Amino acid sequence: MTYSLHYYDLVLVCIAASLGTGAVVGYATPVPFPVAVVALGIVSIAFIGHALFVNGPVDDTEDLSEEVDLEEVPKVLSPMESGPET
């Protein structure tokens, strides 16, 4: 079984790498730790924003306008019981 890296796998790696780099910069340089973590935390927020809004997890923008009937929602995801059968 082979596993290939996808875009969102790389986004997770970039988030961890930017926060880890902030920690290393905070400990290894004269830059204060909170400043380094916050600065590179903003970089990780940029990665998250790009993954959500620029390259979102939908196939097409038409997918966003389709309504889903209650019967199509899996029972695991639906906290509400459907009404009585008529």
GROMACS .gro file of N, CA and C in nm:
model
  258
    1MET      N    1   0.084  -0.117   0.000
    1MET     CA    2   0.000   0.000   0.000
    1MET      C    3   0.089   0.124   0.000
    2THR      N    4   0.072   0.206  -0.099
    2THR     CA    5   0.149   0.330  -0.106
    2THR      C    6   0.063   0.446  -0.064
    3TYR      N    7   0.126   0.540  -0.001
    3TYR     CA    8   0.057   0.660   0.043
    3TYR      C    9   0.121   0.779  -0.024
    4SER      N   10   0.040   0.864  -0.084
    4SER     CA   11   0.095   0.984  -0.147
    4SER      C   12   0.050   1.106  -0.067
    5LEU      N   13   0.135   1.203  -0.062
    5LEU     CA   14   0.103   1.325   0.009
    5LEU      C   15   0.007   1.409  -0.074
    6HIS      N   16  -0.092   1.464  -0.008
    6HIS     CA   17  -0.187   1.552  -0.073
    6HIS      C   18  -0.168   1.693  -0.019
    7TYR      N   19  -0.241   1.787  -0.076
    7TYR     CA   20  -0.227   1.927  -0.039
    7TYR      C   21  -0.249   1.949   0.110
    8TYR      N   22  -0.354   1.889   0.166
    8TYR     CA   23  -0.385   1.913   0.307
    8TYR      C   24  -0.285   1.845   0.400
    9ASP      N   25  -0.220   1.739   0.356
    9ASP     CA   26  -0.111   1.681   0.434
    9ASP      C   27   0.004   1.781   0.444
   10LEU      N   28   0.034   1.844   0.332
   10LEU     CA   29   0.142   1.943   0.331
   10LEU      C   30   0.106   2.066   0.414
   11VAL      N   31  -0.020   2.104   0.413
   11VAL     CA   32  -0.063   2.217   0.496
   11VAL      C   33  -0.041   2.186   0.644
   12LEU      N   34  -0.075   2.065   0.687
   12LEU     CA   35  -0.052   2.028   0.827
   12LEU      C   36   0.096   2.028   0.862
   13VAL      N   37   0.179   1.982   0.770
   13VAL     CA   38   0.324   1.984   0.794
   13VAL      C   39   0.374   2.128   0.804
   14CYS      N   40   0.324   2.215   0.718
   14CYS     CA   41   0.367   2.356   0.721
   14CYS      C   42   0.323   2.425   0.849
   15ILE      N   43   0.205   2.393   0.900
   15ILE     CA   44   0.159   2.451   1.026
   15ILE      C   45   0.251   2.408   1.140
   16ALA      N   46   0.277   2.280   1.147
   16ALA     CA   47   0.365   2.229   1.254
   16ALA      C   48   0.507   2.284   1.240
   17ALA      N   49   0.555   2.293   1.117
   17ALA     CA   50   0.691   2.342   1.095
   17ALA      C   51   0.704   2.490   1.133
   18SER      N   52   0.603   2.570   1.100
   18SER     CA   53   0.613   2.712   1.134
   18SER      C   54   0.606   2.734   1.285
   19LEU      N   55   0.520   2.660   1.354
   19LEU     CA   56   0.514   2.675   1.499
   19LEU      C   57   0.639   2.619   1.566
   20GLY      N   58   0.691   2.508   1.515
   20GLY     CA   59   0.815   2.453   1.568
   20GLY      C   60   0.933   2.545   1.545
   21THR      N   61   0.937   2.607   1.428
   21THR     CA   62   1.044   2.703   1.399
   21THR      C   63   1.035   2.822   1.492
   22GLY      N   64   0.913   2.865   1.523
   22GLY     CA   65   0.897   2.975   1.619
   22GLY      C   66   0.952   2.939   1.755
   23ALA      N   67   0.929   2.815   1.799
   23ALA     CA   68   0.982   2.772   1.928
   23ALA      C   69   1.134   2.766   1.926
   24VAL      N   70   1.190   2.713   1.818
   24VAL     CA   71   1.337   2.705   1.807
   24VAL      C   72   1.399   2.844   1.803
   25VAL      N   73   1.339   2.933   1.725
   25VAL     CA   74   1.391   3.071   1.718
   25VAL      C   75   1.381   3.137   1.855
   26GLY      N   76   1.272   3.111   1.926
   26GLY     CA   77   1.257   3.171   2.059
   26GLY      C   78   1.359   3.123   2.159
   27TYR      N   79   1.399   2.997   2.150
   27TYR     CA   80   1.498   2.942   2.243
   27TYR      C   81   1.642   2.968   2.200
   28ALA      N   82   1.668   2.965   2.070
   28ALA     CA   83   1.806   2.968   2.023
   28ALA      C   84   1.858   3.107   1.989
   29THR      N   85   1.774   3.207   1.984
   29THR     CA   86   1.817   3.342   1.947
   29THR      C   87   1.776   3.441   2.056
   30PRO      N   88   1.824   3.562   2.045
   30PRO     CA   89   1.784   3.663   2.146
   30PRO      C   90   1.639   3.712   2.128
   31VAL      N   91   1.571   3.667   2.024
   31VAL     CA   92   1.431   3.706   2.005
   31VAL      C   93   1.349   3.644   2.119
   32PRO      N   94   1.264   3.723   2.185
   32PRO     CA   95   1.183   3.667   2.294
   32PRO      C   96   1.093   3.554   2.244
   33PHE      N   97   1.077   3.451   2.327
   33PHE     CA   98   1.000   3.334   2.289
   33PHE      C   99   0.856   3.367   2.245
   34PRO      N  100   0.782   3.448   2.323
   34PRO     CA  101   0.644   3.477   2.280
   34PRO      C  102   0.637   3.551   2.146
   35VAL      N  103   0.733   3.639   2.122
   35VAL     CA  104   0.733   3.713   1.995
   35VAL      C  105   0.758   3.618   1.878
   36ALA      N  106   0.852   3.528   1.893
   36ALA     CA  107   0.883   3.434   1.784
   36ALA      C  108   0.767   3.341   1.757
   37VAL      N  109   0.702   3.290   1.862
   37VAL     CA  110   0.590   3.198   1.842
   37VAL      C  111   0.471   3.270   1.780
   38VAL      N  112   0.443   3.391   1.825
   38VAL     CA  113   0.332   3.467   1.768
   38VAL      C  114   0.359   3.503   1.623
   39ALA      N  115   0.481   3.545   1.593
   39ALA     CA  116   0.513   3.584   1.455
   39ALA      C  117   0.500   3.465   1.360
   40LEU      N  118   0.554   3.352   1.398
   40LEU     CA  119   0.542   3.236   1.310
   40LEU      C  120   0.406   3.169   1.325
   41GLY      N  121   0.333   3.199   1.431
   41GLY     CA  122   0.194   3.156   1.441
   41GLY      C  123   0.107   3.226   1.338
   42ILE      N  124   0.138   3.351   1.309
   42ILE     CA  125   0.067   3.424   1.203
   42ILE      C  126   0.092   3.359   1.069
   43VAL      N  127   0.213   3.309   1.048
   43VAL     CA  128   0.243   3.236   0.924
   43VAL      C  129   0.158   3.110   0.917
   44SER      N  130   0.144   3.039   1.028
   44SER     CA  131   0.061   2.918   1.027
   44SER      C  132  -0.086   2.952   1.003
   45ILE      N  133  -0.132   3.066   1.054
   45ILE     CA  134  -0.269   3.111   1.026
   45ILE      C  135  -0.286   3.139   0.878
   46ALA      N  136  -0.182   3.192   0.814
   46ALA     CA  137  -0.189   3.214   0.669
   46ALA      C  138  -0.203   3.082   0.594
   47PHE      N  139  -0.132   2.978   0.639
   47PHE     CA  140  -0.147   2.846   0.576
   47PHE      C  141  -0.290   2.793   0.594
   48ILE      N  142  -0.345   2.811   0.712
   48ILE     CA  143  -0.481   2.766   0.738
   48ILE      C  144  -0.580   2.843   0.652
   49GLY      N  145  -0.563   2.974   0.644
   49GLY     CA  146  -0.651   3.056   0.561
   49GLY      C  147  -0.646   3.017   0.415
   50HIS      N  148  -0.527   2.989   0.366
   50HIS     CA  149  -0.514   2.946   0.227
   50HIS      C  150  -0.583   2.812   0.205
   51ALA      N  151  -0.568   2.721   0.299
   51ALA     CA  152  -0.630   2.589   0.285
   51ALA      C  153  -0.782   2.596   0.293
   52LEU      N  154  -0.835   2.690   0.368
   52LEU     CA  155  -0.980   2.699   0.383
   52LEU      C  156  -1.047   2.783   0.275
   53PHE      N  157  -0.986   2.896   0.240
   53PHE     CA  158  -1.056   2.992   0.156
   53PHE      C  159  -1.004   3.001   0.013
   54VAL      N  160  -0.878   2.978  -0.010
   54VAL     CA  161  -0.825   2.985  -0.146
   54VAL      C  162  -0.835   2.850  -0.215
   55ASN      N  163  -0.792   2.747  -0.147
   55ASN     CA  164  -0.798   2.612  -0.202
   55ASN      C  165  -0.886   2.527  -0.111
   56GLY      N  166  -1.013   2.562  -0.105
   56GLY     CA  167  -1.106   2.498  -0.013
   56GLY      C  168  -1.132   2.352  -0.044
   57PRO      N  169  -1.186   2.280   0.052
   57PRO     CA  170  -1.208   2.136   0.037
   57PRO      C  171  -1.338   2.101  -0.036
   58VAL      N  172  -1.372   2.173  -0.141
   58VAL     CA  173  -1.488   2.140  -0.223
   58VAL      C  174  -1.442   2.118  -0.366
   59ASP      N  175  -1.518   2.038  -0.439
   59ASP     CA  176  -1.482   2.011  -0.578
   59ASP      C  177  -1.515   2.129  -0.669
   60ASP      N  178  -1.627   2.194  -0.644
   60ASP     CA  179  -1.671   2.302  -0.729
   60ASP      C  180  -1.754   2.399  -0.646
   61THR      N  181  -1.761   2.524  -0.688
   61THR     CA  182  -1.839   2.621  -0.612
   61THR      C  183  -1.988   2.590  -0.617
   62GLU      N  184  -2.032   2.514  -0.714
   62GLU     CA  185  -2.173   2.475  -0.719
   62GLU      C  186  -2.207   2.380  -0.604
   63ASP      N  187  -2.109   2.310  -0.550
   63ASP     CA  188  -2.133   2.221  -0.436
   63ASP      C  189  -2.180   2.298  -0.314
   64LEU      N  190  -2.144   2.425  -0.304
   64LEU     CA  191  -2.178   2.504  -0.187
   64LEU      C  192  -2.323   2.548  -0.187
   65SER      N  193  -2.389   2.548  -0.303
   65SER     CA  194  -2.526   2.597  -0.310
   65SER      C  195  -2.630   2.486  -0.302
   66GLU      N  196  -2.588   2.362  -0.306
   66GLU     CA  197  -2.682   2.252  -0.300
   66GLU      C  198  -2.729   2.230  -0.156
   67GLU      N  199  -2.860   2.218  -0.140
   67GLU     CA  200  -2.913   2.188  -0.008
   67GLU      C  201  -2.921   2.037   0.010
   68VAL      N  202  -2.904   1.995   0.133
   68VAL     CA  203  -2.908   1.853   0.164
   68VAL      C  204  -3.036   1.825   0.240
   69ASP      N  205  -3.110   1.724   0.195
   69ASP     CA  206  -3.232   1.685   0.265
   69ASP      C  207  -3.195   1.613   0.394
   70LEU      N  208  -3.285   1.619   0.492
   70LEU     CA  209  -3.260   1.557   0.621
   70LEU      C  210  -3.240   1.406   0.607
   71GLU      N  211  -3.306   1.346   0.510
   71GLU     CA  212  -3.294   1.203   0.490
   71GLU      C  213  -3.155   1.164   0.438
   72GLU      N  214  -3.084   1.258   0.374
   72GLU     CA  215  -2.952   1.229   0.318
   72GLU      C  216  -2.841   1.241   0.421
   73VAL      N  217  -2.868   1.306   0.534
   73VAL     CA  218  -2.766   1.324   0.636
   73VAL      C  219  -2.749   1.192   0.711
   74PRO      N  220  -2.626   1.144   0.726
   74PRO     CA  221  -2.605   1.020   0.802
   74PRO      C  222  -2.652   1.037   0.947
   75LYS      N  223  -2.706   0.933   1.004
   75LYS     CA  224  -2.757   0.938   1.141
   75LYS      C  225  -2.647   0.971   1.241
   76VAL      N  226  -2.525   0.937   1.210
   76VAL     CA  227  -2.414   0.965   1.301
   76VAL      C  228  -2.392   1.115   1.313
   77LEU      N  229  -2.413   1.189   1.204
   77LEU     CA  230  -2.388   1.333   1.204
   77LEU      C  231  -2.510   1.413   1.244
   78SER      N  232  -2.626   1.352   1.250
   78SER     CA  233  -2.749   1.424   1.279
   78SER      C  234  -2.788   1.405   1.425
   79PRO      N  235  -2.780   1.510   1.507
   79PRO     CA  236  -2.816   1.496   1.648
   79PRO      C  237  -2.966   1.490   1.668
   80MET      N  238  -3.043   1.530   1.567
   80MET     CA  239  -3.188   1.534   1.581
   80MET      C  240  -3.251   1.410   1.518
   81GLU      N  241  -3.353   1.363   1.583
   81GLU     CA  242  -3.429   1.252   1.525
   81GLU      C  243  -3.522   1.310   1.420
   82SER      N  244  -3.540   1.238   1.313
   82SER     CA  245  -3.634   1.285   1.211
   82SER      C  246  -3.775   1.269   1.265
   83GLY      N  247  -3.866   1.348   1.211
   83GLY     CA  248  -4.005   1.347   1.256
   83GLY      C  249  -4.073   1.215   1.226
   84PRO      N  250  -4.197   1.205   1.270
   84PRO     CA  251  -4.271   1.081   1.246
   84PRO      C  252  -4.291   1.057   1.096
   85GLU      N  253  -4.284   0.933   1.061
   85GLU     CA  254  -4.304   0.894   0.921
   85GLU      C  255  -4.450   0.916   0.885
   86THR      N  256  -4.475   0.984   0.774
   86THR     CA  257  -4.613   1.007   0.731
   86THR      C  258  -4.641   0.940   0.600
   0.00000   0.00000   0.00000
